[in-house]
PDB file of C-alpha atoms and ligand atoms in Angstrom:
ATOM      1  CA  MET A  24      35.356  19.614   3.824  1.00  0.00           C
ATOM      2  CA  LYS A  25      34.498  15.897   3.848  1.00  0.00           C
ATOM      3  CA  GLN A  26      32.012  14.565   1.320  1.00  0.00           C
ATOM      4  CA  ALA A  27      29.079  13.128   3.219  1.00  0.00           C
ATOM      5  CA  ILE A  28      27.021   9.971   2.871  1.00  0.00           C
ATOM      6  CA  GLY A  29      23.391  10.919   2.225  1.00  0.00           C
ATOM      7  CA  ILE A  30      20.554   8.845   3.658  1.00  0.00           C
ATOM      8  CA  PHE A  31      16.868   9.334   3.057  1.00  0.00           C
ATOM      9  CA  ASP A  32      13.713   7.786   4.374  1.00  0.00           C
ATOM     10  CA  SER A  33      10.017   8.594   4.263  1.00  0.00           C
ATOM     11  CA  GLY A  34      10.322   9.841   7.839  1.00  0.00           C
ATOM     12  CA  VAL A  35      11.898   9.012  11.136  1.00  0.00           C
ATOM     13  CA  GLY A  36      12.218   5.199  10.791  1.00  0.00           C
ATOM     14  CA  GLY A  37      15.335   5.429   8.620  1.00  0.00           C
ATOM     15  CA  LEU A  38      17.188   6.619  11.701  1.00  0.00           C
ATOM     16  CA  THR A  39      17.608   2.921  12.524  1.00  0.00           C
ATOM     17  CA  VAL A  40      19.728   2.793   9.341  1.00  0.00           C
ATOM     18  CA  PHE A  41      21.440   6.097  10.187  1.00  0.00           C
ATOM     19  CA  LYS A  42      22.362   4.733  13.625  1.00  0.00           C
ATOM     20  CA  ALA A  43      23.897   1.539  12.210  1.00  0.00           C
ATOM     21  CA  ILE A  44      25.912   3.533   9.639  1.00  0.00           C
ATOM     22  CA  ARG A  45      27.035   6.058  12.243  1.00  0.00           C
ATOM     23  CA  GLN A  46      28.321   3.183  14.419  1.00  0.00           C
ATOM     24  CA  ALA A  47      30.178   1.565  11.519  1.00  0.00           C
ATOM     25  CA  PHE A  48      31.599   4.862  10.152  1.00  0.00           C
ATOM     26  CA  PRO A  49      32.302   7.165  13.109  1.00  0.00           C
ATOM     27  CA  HIS A  50      34.424   9.572  11.047  1.00  0.00           C
ATOM     28  CA  GLN A  51      32.089  10.047   8.086  1.00  0.00           C
ATOM     29  CA  ASP A  52      29.878  13.094   7.718  1.00  0.00           C
ATOM     30  CA  LEU A  53      26.263  11.948   7.382  1.00  0.00           C
ATOM     31  CA  ILE A  54      23.286  13.879   6.020  1.00  0.00           C
ATOM     32  CA  TYR A  55      19.834  12.495   6.740  1.00  0.00           C
ATOM     33  CA  PHE A  56      16.625  13.567   5.048  1.00  0.00           C
ATOM     34  CA  GLY A  57      13.245  12.411   6.410  1.00  0.00           C
ATOM     35  CA  ASP A  58      10.216  13.202   4.266  1.00  0.00           C
ATOM     36  CA  THR A  59       7.985  13.803   7.263  1.00  0.00           C
ATOM     37  CA  ALA A  60       5.543  15.918   5.225  1.00  0.00           C
ATOM     38  CA  ARG A  61       4.582  12.969   3.037  1.00  0.00           C
ATOM     39  CA  VAL A  62       5.086   9.903   5.254  1.00  0.00           C
ATOM     40  CA  PRO A  63       3.828   7.153   5.070  1.00  0.00           C
ATOM     41  CA  TYR A  64       5.026   5.883   1.697  1.00  0.00           C
ATOM     42  CA  GLY A  65       3.818   2.330   2.399  1.00  0.00           C
ATOM     43  CA  PRO A  66       0.201   2.699   1.190  1.00  0.00           C
ATOM     44  CA  LYS A  67       1.064   4.955  -1.798  1.00  0.00           C
ATOM     45  CA  SER A  68       1.271   3.972  -5.476  1.00  0.00           C
ATOM     46  CA  PRO A  69       4.631   3.120  -7.085  1.00  0.00           C
ATOM     47  CA  ASN A  70       4.534   6.290  -9.252  1.00  0.00           C
ATOM     48  CA  THR A  71       4.062   8.540  -6.252  1.00  0.00           C
ATOM     49  CA  ILE A  72       6.797   6.780  -4.303  1.00  0.00           C
ATOM     50  CA  ILE A  73       9.177   7.125  -7.267  1.00  0.00           C
ATOM     51  CA  GLU A  74       8.356  10.833  -7.642  1.00  0.00           C
ATOM     52  CA  TYR A  75       8.964  11.538  -3.956  1.00  0.00           C
ATOM     53  CA  SER A  76      12.131   9.449  -3.901  1.00  0.00           C
ATOM     54  CA  VAL A  77      13.551  11.339  -6.903  1.00  0.00           C
ATOM     55  CA  GLN A  78      12.899  14.661  -5.156  1.00  0.00           C
ATOM     56  CA  ASN A  79      14.512  13.441  -1.941  1.00  0.00           C
ATOM     57  CA  ALA A  80      17.548  12.157  -3.826  1.00  0.00           C
ATOM     58  CA  ARG A  81      17.905  15.416  -5.795  1.00  0.00           C
ATOM     59  CA  PHE A  82      17.966  17.361  -2.542  1.00  0.00           C
ATOM     60  CA  LEU A  83      20.730  15.185  -1.099  1.00  0.00           C
ATOM     61  CA  LEU A  84      22.715  15.209  -4.350  1.00  0.00           C
ATOM     62  CA  GLN A  85      22.664  19.013  -4.188  1.00  0.00           C
ATOM     63  CA  GLN A  86      24.471  18.724  -0.842  1.00  0.00           C
ATOM     64  CA  GLY A  87      27.432  17.146  -2.682  1.00  0.00           C
ATOM     65  CA  ILE A  88      27.144  13.659  -1.158  1.00  0.00           C
ATOM     66  CA  LYS A  89      29.440  10.856  -2.340  1.00  0.00           C
ATOM     67  CA  THR A  90      27.074   7.910  -1.714  1.00  0.00           C
ATOM     68  CA  LEU A  91      23.296   7.749  -1.398  1.00  0.00           C
ATOM     69  CA  ILE A  92      21.637   5.253   0.903  1.00  0.00           C
ATOM     70  CA  VAL A  93      17.932   4.667   0.405  1.00  0.00           C
ATOM     71  CA  ALA A  94      16.962   3.630   3.927  1.00  0.00           C
ATOM     72  CA  CYS A  95      13.258   3.372   3.120  1.00  0.00           C
ATOM     73  CA  ASN A  96      12.307  -0.160   2.077  1.00  0.00           C
ATOM     74  CA  THR A  97       9.246   1.069   0.193  1.00  0.00           C
ATOM     75  CA  SER A  98      11.394   3.471  -1.898  1.00  0.00           C
ATOM     76  CA  SER A  99      14.118   0.854  -2.302  1.00  0.00           C
ATOM     77  CA  SER A 100      11.594  -1.616  -3.665  1.00  0.00           C
ATOM     78  CA  VAL A 101      10.473   0.556  -6.603  1.00  0.00           C
ATOM     79  CA  ALA A 102      12.670   3.630  -7.069  1.00  0.00           C
ATOM     80  CA  ILE A 103      16.324   2.506  -7.292  1.00  0.00           C
ATOM     81  CA  PRO A 104      16.523   2.232 -11.134  1.00  0.00           C
ATOM     82  CA  HIS A 105      15.023   5.734 -11.403  1.00  0.00           C
ATOM     83  CA  LEU A 106      17.409   7.177  -8.830  1.00  0.00           C
ATOM     84  CA  LYS A 107      20.409   5.653 -10.589  1.00  0.00           C
ATOM     85  CA  LYS A 108      19.585   7.801 -13.624  1.00  0.00           C
ATOM     86  CA  LEU A 109      20.165  10.938 -11.535  1.00  0.00           C
ATOM     87  CA  SER A 110      23.828  10.453 -10.691  1.00  0.00           C
ATOM     88  CA  LYS A 111      26.895   8.283 -11.106  1.00  0.00           C
ATOM     89  CA  ILE A 112      27.607   8.075  -7.349  1.00  0.00           C
ATOM     90  CA  PRO A 113      26.788   4.731  -5.671  1.00  0.00           C
ATOM     91  CA  ILE A 114      23.071   4.545  -4.887  1.00  0.00           C
ATOM     92  CA  ILE A 115      22.260   1.708  -2.536  1.00  0.00           C
ATOM     93  CA  GLY A 116      18.900   0.430  -1.361  1.00  0.00           C
ATOM     94  CA  VAL A 117      18.135  -1.967   1.468  1.00  0.00           C
ATOM     95  CA  ILE A 118      16.580  -4.826  -0.529  1.00  0.00           C
ATOM     96  CA  ASP A 119      19.686  -6.588  -1.860  1.00  0.00           C
ATOM     97  CA  PRO A 120      21.761  -6.397   1.357  1.00  0.00           C
ATOM     98  CA  GLY A 121      18.815  -7.696   3.419  1.00  0.00           C
ATOM     99  CA  SER A 122      18.107 -10.499   0.954  1.00  0.00           C
ATOM    100  CA  GLU A 123      21.755 -11.598   0.918  1.00  0.00           C
ATOM    101  CA  ILE A 124      21.853 -11.922   4.694  1.00  0.00           C
ATOM    102  CA  ALA A 125      18.522 -13.767   4.723  1.00  0.00           C
ATOM    103  CA  VAL A 126      19.719 -16.334   2.187  1.00  0.00           C
ATOM    104  CA  ARG A 127      23.031 -16.741   4.009  1.00  0.00           C
ATOM    105  CA  SER A 128      21.405 -17.306   7.382  1.00  0.00           C
ATOM    106  CA  SER A 129      18.496 -19.552   6.397  1.00  0.00           C
ATOM    107  CA  LYS A 130      19.092 -23.285   6.705  1.00  0.00           C
ATOM    108  CA  ASN A 131      15.689 -24.603   5.627  1.00  0.00           C
ATOM    109  CA  LYS A 132      15.324 -21.895   2.920  1.00  0.00           C
ATOM    110  CA  ARG A 133      11.885 -20.990   4.209  1.00  0.00           C
ATOM    111  CA  ILE A 134      12.157 -17.232   4.534  1.00  0.00           C
ATOM    112  CA  GLY A 135       9.520 -14.779   5.734  1.00  0.00           C
ATOM    113  CA  VAL A 136       9.460 -11.133   4.626  1.00  0.00           C
ATOM    114  CA  ILE A 137       7.400  -8.457   6.324  1.00  0.00           C
ATOM    115  CA  GLY A 138       7.059  -4.865   5.134  1.00  0.00           C
ATOM    116  CA  THR A 139       4.664  -2.130   4.129  1.00  0.00           C
ATOM    117  CA  GLU A 140       1.935  -2.761   1.552  1.00  0.00           C
ATOM    118  CA  GLY A 141       4.079  -1.065  -1.116  1.00  0.00           C
ATOM    119  CA  THR A 142       7.156  -3.176  -0.398  1.00  0.00           C
ATOM    120  CA  ILE A 143       5.221  -6.450  -0.307  1.00  0.00           C
ATOM    121  CA  ARG A 144       3.184  -5.598  -3.419  1.00  0.00           C
ATOM    122  CA  SER A 145       6.405  -4.885  -5.370  1.00  0.00           C
ATOM    123  CA  MET A 146       7.691  -8.411  -4.559  1.00  0.00           C
ATOM    124  CA  ALA A 147      11.167  -6.852  -4.551  1.00  0.00           C
ATOM    125  CA  TYR A 148      12.394  -8.997  -1.633  1.00  0.00           C
ATOM    126  CA  SER A 149      10.961 -12.270  -2.919  1.00  0.00           C
ATOM    127  CA  LYS A 150      12.485 -11.638  -6.373  1.00  0.00           C
ATOM    128  CA  ALA A 151      15.876 -10.731  -4.870  1.00  0.00           C
ATOM    129  CA  ILE A 152      15.862 -13.762  -2.552  1.00  0.00           C
ATOM    130  CA  LYS A 153      14.883 -16.135  -5.366  1.00  0.00           C
ATOM    131  CA  ARG A 154      17.548 -14.670  -7.639  1.00  0.00           C
ATOM    132  CA  LEU A 155      20.118 -15.577  -4.986  1.00  0.00           C
ATOM    133  CA  GLU A 156      18.555 -18.897  -3.984  1.00  0.00           C
ATOM    134  CA  PRO A 157      16.048 -20.252  -6.540  1.00  0.00           C
ATOM    135  CA  THR A 158      14.964 -23.078  -4.222  1.00  0.00           C
ATOM    136  CA  ALA A 159      13.937 -20.660  -1.448  1.00  0.00           C
ATOM    137  CA  GLU A 160      10.307 -20.468  -0.410  1.00  0.00           C
ATOM    138  CA  VAL A 161       9.415 -16.884   0.438  1.00  0.00           C
ATOM    139  CA  PHE A 162       6.394 -15.990   2.551  1.00  0.00           C
ATOM    140  CA  SER A 163       5.569 -12.281   2.286  1.00  0.00           C
ATOM    141  CA  LEU A 164       3.235 -10.306   4.491  1.00  0.00           C
ATOM    142  CA  ALA A 165       2.311  -6.628   4.848  1.00  0.00           C
ATOM    143  CA  CYS A 166       2.012  -5.456   8.469  1.00  0.00           C
ATOM    144  CA  PRO A 167       0.633  -1.916   8.109  1.00  0.00           C
ATOM    145  CA  LEU A 168      -0.082  -1.373  11.821  1.00  0.00           C
ATOM    146  CA  PHE A 169       3.541  -1.860  12.882  1.00  0.00           C
ATOM    147  CA  VAL A 170       4.599   1.615  11.669  1.00  0.00           C
ATOM    148  CA  PRO A 171       2.036   3.617  13.711  1.00  0.00           C
ATOM    149  CA  ILE A 172       2.791   1.549  16.853  1.00  0.00           C
ATOM    150  CA  VAL A 173       6.434   2.588  16.624  1.00  0.00           C
ATOM    151  CA  GLU A 174       5.597   6.192  15.743  1.00  0.00           C
ATOM    152  CA  GLU A 175       3.442   6.313  18.905  1.00  0.00           C
ATOM    153  CA  GLY A 176       6.308   4.897  20.949  1.00  0.00           C
ATOM    154  CA  TRP A 177       4.119   1.918  21.908  1.00  0.00           C
ATOM    155  CA  GLN A 178       6.617  -0.836  21.186  1.00  0.00           C
ATOM    156  CA  ASP A 179       6.526  -1.917  24.852  1.00  0.00           C
ATOM    157  CA  HIS A 180       2.753  -1.534  25.246  1.00  0.00           C
ATOM    158  CA  PRO A 181       0.828  -4.852  25.571  1.00  0.00           C
ATOM    159  CA  ILE A 182      -1.039  -3.984  22.362  1.00  0.00           C
ATOM    160  CA  ALA A 183       2.222  -4.334  20.399  1.00  0.00           C
ATOM    161  CA  LEU A 184       2.462  -8.046  21.276  1.00  0.00           C
ATOM    162  CA  LYS A 185      -1.220  -8.594  20.404  1.00  0.00           C
ATOM    163  CA  ILE A 186      -0.787  -7.009  16.965  1.00  0.00           C
ATOM    164  CA  VAL A 187       2.458  -8.897  16.340  1.00  0.00           C
ATOM    165  CA  GLN A 188       0.711 -12.195  17.227  1.00  0.00           C
ATOM    166  CA  GLU A 189      -2.210 -11.429  14.937  1.00  0.00           C
ATOM    167  CA  TYR A 190      -0.058 -10.558  11.925  1.00  0.00           C
ATOM    168  CA  LEU A 191       2.701 -13.128  12.359  1.00  0.00           C
ATOM    169  CA  LYS A 192       0.631 -16.222  13.062  1.00  0.00           C
ATOM    170  CA  PRO A 193       0.909 -17.364   9.399  1.00  0.00           C
ATOM    171  CA  MET A 194       4.692 -16.989   9.623  1.00  0.00           C
ATOM    172  CA  LYS A 195       4.770 -19.335  12.613  1.00  0.00           C
ATOM    173  CA  ASP A 196       2.573 -21.825  10.750  1.00  0.00           C
ATOM    174  CA  ASN A 197       4.866 -21.672   7.700  1.00  0.00           C
ATOM    175  CA  ASP A 198       7.870 -22.930   9.693  1.00  0.00           C
ATOM    176  CA  ILE A 199      10.202 -20.148   8.559  1.00  0.00           C
ATOM    177  CA  ASP A 200      13.691 -20.037  10.091  1.00  0.00           C
ATOM    178  CA  THR A 201      14.488 -16.475   8.950  1.00  0.00           C
ATOM    179  CA  LEU A 202      12.374 -13.323   8.897  1.00  0.00           C
ATOM    180  CA  VAL A 203      13.373 -10.168   7.015  1.00  0.00           C
ATOM    181  CA  LEU A 204      12.254  -7.037   8.850  1.00  0.00           C
ATOM    182  CA  GLY A 205      11.660  -5.220   5.563  1.00  0.00           C
ATOM    183  CA  CYS A 206      10.714  -1.830   6.942  1.00  0.00           C
ATOM    184  CA  THR A 207      12.719   0.861   8.699  1.00  0.00           C
ATOM    185  CA  HIS A 208      10.449   0.797  11.759  1.00  0.00           C
ATOM    186  CA  TYR A 209      10.380  -2.942  12.387  1.00  0.00           C
ATOM    187  CA  PRO A 210      13.800  -3.287  14.084  1.00  0.00           C
ATOM    188  CA  LEU A 211      12.256  -1.226  16.884  1.00  0.00           C
ATOM    189  CA  LEU A 212       9.727  -4.031  17.368  1.00  0.00           C
ATOM    190  CA  SER A 213      12.243  -6.855  17.107  1.00  0.00           C
ATOM    191  CA  HIS A 214      12.092  -7.663  20.853  1.00  0.00           C
ATOM    192  CA  VAL A 215       8.311  -8.181  20.555  1.00  0.00           C
ATOM    193  CA  ILE A 216       8.623 -10.193  17.330  1.00  0.00           C
ATOM    194  CA  ARG A 217      11.323 -12.361  18.937  1.00  0.00           C
ATOM    195  CA  LYS A 218       9.128 -12.904  21.982  1.00  0.00           C
ATOM    196  CA  TYR A 219       6.381 -14.285  19.737  1.00  0.00           C
ATOM    197  CA  LEU A 220       8.440 -16.218  17.169  1.00  0.00           C
ATOM    198  CA  GLY A 221      11.109 -17.456  19.577  1.00  0.00           C
ATOM    199  CA  ASP A 222      14.893 -17.563  19.256  1.00  0.00           C
ATOM    200  CA  LYS A 223      14.962 -20.164  16.484  1.00  0.00           C
ATOM    201  CA  VAL A 224      13.811 -17.633  13.883  1.00  0.00           C
ATOM    202  CA  LYS A 225      16.662 -15.366  12.796  1.00  0.00           C
ATOM    203  CA  LEU A 226      15.559 -11.743  12.355  1.00  0.00           C
ATOM    204  CA  VAL A 227      17.257  -9.868   9.514  1.00  0.00           C
ATOM    205  CA  ASP A 228      17.443  -6.169  10.198  1.00  0.00           C
ATOM    206  CA  SER A 229      17.877  -4.028   7.070  1.00  0.00           C
ATOM    207  CA  ALA A 230      19.773  -1.411   9.089  1.00  0.00           C
ATOM    208  CA  ASP A 231      22.508  -3.911  10.008  1.00  0.00           C
ATOM    209  CA  ALA A 232      22.398  -5.411   6.517  1.00  0.00           C
ATOM    210  CA  ILE A 233      23.054  -2.120   4.751  1.00  0.00           C
ATOM    211  CA  SER A 234      25.810  -0.983   7.107  1.00  0.00           C
ATOM    212  CA  GLU A 235      27.540  -4.351   6.666  1.00  0.00           C
ATOM    213  CA  HIS A 236      27.175  -3.980   2.874  1.00  0.00           C
ATOM    214  CA  LEU A 237      28.606  -0.453   3.046  1.00  0.00           C
ATOM    215  CA  THR A 238      31.666  -1.561   4.998  1.00  0.00           C
ATOM    216  CA  GLU A 239      32.393  -3.988   2.147  1.00  0.00           C
ATOM    217  CA  LEU A 240      32.157  -1.137  -0.391  1.00  0.00           C
ATOM    218  CA  MET A 241      33.865   1.693   1.462  1.00  0.00           C
ATOM    219  CA  PRO A 242      36.967   1.708   3.610  1.00  0.00           C
ATOM    220  CA  VAL A 243      36.293   2.868   7.186  1.00  0.00           C
ATOM    221  CA  GLU A 244      38.478   6.012   7.214  1.00  0.00           C
ATOM    222  CA  ASP A 245      39.846   7.548  10.389  1.00  0.00           C
ATOM    223  CA  ASP A 246      41.133  11.109   9.999  1.00  0.00           C
ATOM    224  CA  GLY A 247      41.053  11.633  13.759  1.00  0.00           C
ATOM    225  CA  GLN A 248      37.901  13.744  13.598  1.00  0.00           C
ATOM    226  CA  LEU A 249      34.430  12.524  14.426  1.00  0.00           C
ATOM    227  CA  GLY A 250      31.928  12.829  11.545  1.00  0.00           C
ATOM    228  CA  LYS A 251      29.295  15.558  11.502  1.00  0.00           C
ATOM    229  CA  ASP A 252      25.554  14.760  11.527  1.00  0.00           C
ATOM    230  CA  SER A 253      23.051  16.942   9.660  1.00  0.00           C
ATOM    231  CA  PHE A 254      19.331  16.266   9.662  1.00  0.00           C
ATOM    232  CA  PHE A 255      16.700  17.667   7.335  1.00  0.00           C
ATOM    233  CA  VAL A 256      12.959  17.021   7.365  1.00  0.00           C
ATOM    234  CA  SER A 257      10.097  18.275   5.216  1.00  0.00           C
ATOM    235  CA  ASP A 258       7.735  18.909   8.166  1.00  0.00           C
ATOM    236  CA  ASN A 259       7.105  18.509  11.906  1.00  0.00           C
ATOM    237  CA  GLU A 260      10.625  19.112  13.186  1.00  0.00           C
ATOM    238  CA  ASP A 261       9.537  18.833  16.818  1.00  0.00           C
ATOM    239  CA  LYS A 262       7.887  15.435  16.439  1.00  0.00           C
ATOM    240  CA  PHE A 263      10.883  14.200  14.429  1.00  0.00           C
ATOM    241  CA  ALA A 264      13.306  15.477  17.066  1.00  0.00           C
ATOM    242  CA  SER A 265      11.452  13.755  19.886  1.00  0.00           C
ATOM    243  CA  ILE A 266      11.174  10.342  18.145  1.00  0.00           C
ATOM    244  CA  ALA A 267      14.762  10.718  16.916  1.00  0.00           C
ATOM    245  CA  SER A 268      16.107  11.228  20.413  1.00  0.00           C
ATOM    246  CA  ARG A 269      14.363   7.986  21.447  1.00  0.00           C
ATOM    247  CA  ILE A 270      15.858   6.056  18.518  1.00  0.00           C
ATOM    248  CA  LEU A 271      19.355   7.550  18.677  1.00  0.00           C
ATOM    249  CA  GLY A 272      19.503   7.893  22.445  1.00  0.00           C
ATOM    250  CA  LYS A 273      20.594  11.561  22.200  1.00  0.00           C
ATOM    251  CA  ASP A 274      19.244  14.944  21.186  1.00  0.00           C
ATOM    252  CA  LEU A 275      19.774  16.155  17.624  1.00  0.00           C
ATOM    253  CA  ASP A 276      21.866  19.263  17.241  1.00  0.00           C
ATOM    254  CA  ALA A 277      21.531  20.133  13.556  1.00  0.00           C
ATOM    255  CA  LEU A 278      17.942  19.804  12.356  1.00  0.00           C
ATOM    256  CA  LYS A 279      16.446  21.956   9.606  1.00  0.00           C
ATOM    257  CA  ARG A 280      13.218  21.963   7.686  1.00  0.00           C
ATOM    258  CA  VAL A 281      13.400  21.982   3.906  1.00  0.00           C
ATOM    259  CA  ARG A 282      10.648  22.525   1.324  1.00  0.00           C
ATOM    260  CA  LEU A 283      11.012  20.232  -1.657  1.00  0.00           C
ATOM    261  CA  PHE A 284       8.069  21.411  -3.699  1.00  0.00           C
ATOM    262  CA  GLU A 285       8.884  24.533  -5.626  1.00  0.00           C
ATOM    263  CA  SER A 286       6.280  24.250  -8.348  1.00  0.00           C
ATOM    264  CA  TRP A 287       2.882  22.661  -8.556  1.00  0.00           C
ATOM    265  CA  PHE A 288       1.425  21.146 -11.649  1.00  0.00           C
ATOM    266  CA  VAL A 289      -1.498  18.940 -12.623  1.00  0.00           C
ATOM    267  CA  ASP A 290      -0.992  15.915 -14.879  1.00  0.00           C
TER     268      ASP A 290
HETATM  269  N1  LIG B 517      10.139   3.912   5.708  1.00  0.00           N
HETATM  270  C1  LIG B 517       9.090   3.029   5.303  1.00  0.00           C
HETATM  271  C2  LIG B 517       9.704   1.686   4.867  1.00  0.00           C
HETATM  272  O1  LIG B 517      10.788   1.320   5.252  1.00  0.00           O
HETATM  273  C3  LIG B 517       8.066   2.795   6.389  1.00  0.00           C
HETATM  274  C4  LIG B 517       7.181   3.983   6.684  1.00  0.00           C
HETATM  275  C5  LIG B 517       6.317   4.394   5.520  1.00  0.00           C
HETATM  276  O2  LIG B 517       5.320   3.728   5.191  1.00  0.00           O
HETATM  277  O3  LIG B 517       6.647   5.413   4.911  1.00  0.00           O
HETATM  278  O4  LIG B 517       9.102   0.984   4.100  1.00  0.00           O
END
């Protein structure tokens, strides 16, 4: 039995990360957990996000994983130090890999970051970017409507371009040359964002960033057998399966629902 890589997200968006890791590591077993009962994490408080992230991580650790990838940017921005207390296995979030690529690719060091309210409020990306490049100017912006557009499958609807224009106008005015797509869902809007910002702005996709980071940490093993995929969600399996087949371009074969809350208590 191979030890799997575990990946969690607040819902379906982390499948962009799953897909990039699957492509880079075709022989690894992967276990994905999407917290579809409690999505979205973006508008929630840091304490709630940490609590949910710890529960998600505990579930995956119980599956005997060897590495944990936190695909959710909102979780990555506040929960990583808390998750690291749970286990000695490598626990990797998307903030540092995305920031490294942004700093590497920016020439004028004017870097935009877009994400959920939680991610932007945490300032995790701007702190990470400035740690790597203290002279960088970071322009951060929450784009809360991007997630529901993708969840509705409206990324090619004319309204997507209108909303992108409305949110990203300040980014255009700020003369950024690099934009971090700091949310699992945003890579699915990258064609619309590129259409508005033009080819001169480099888009940094956290899915590509984390799979590149992982290939530096882990050898790509080939035992001649393709890796197994297992998917778990906390609710709405059917909706997850239908969005997942759009993102992954195939139907899911192993999808199960799991209940994470075993006891209820009041603070
Ligand atoms: N997965 C979240 C993120 O990357 C986006 C969706 C949500 O708000 O939960 O920040």
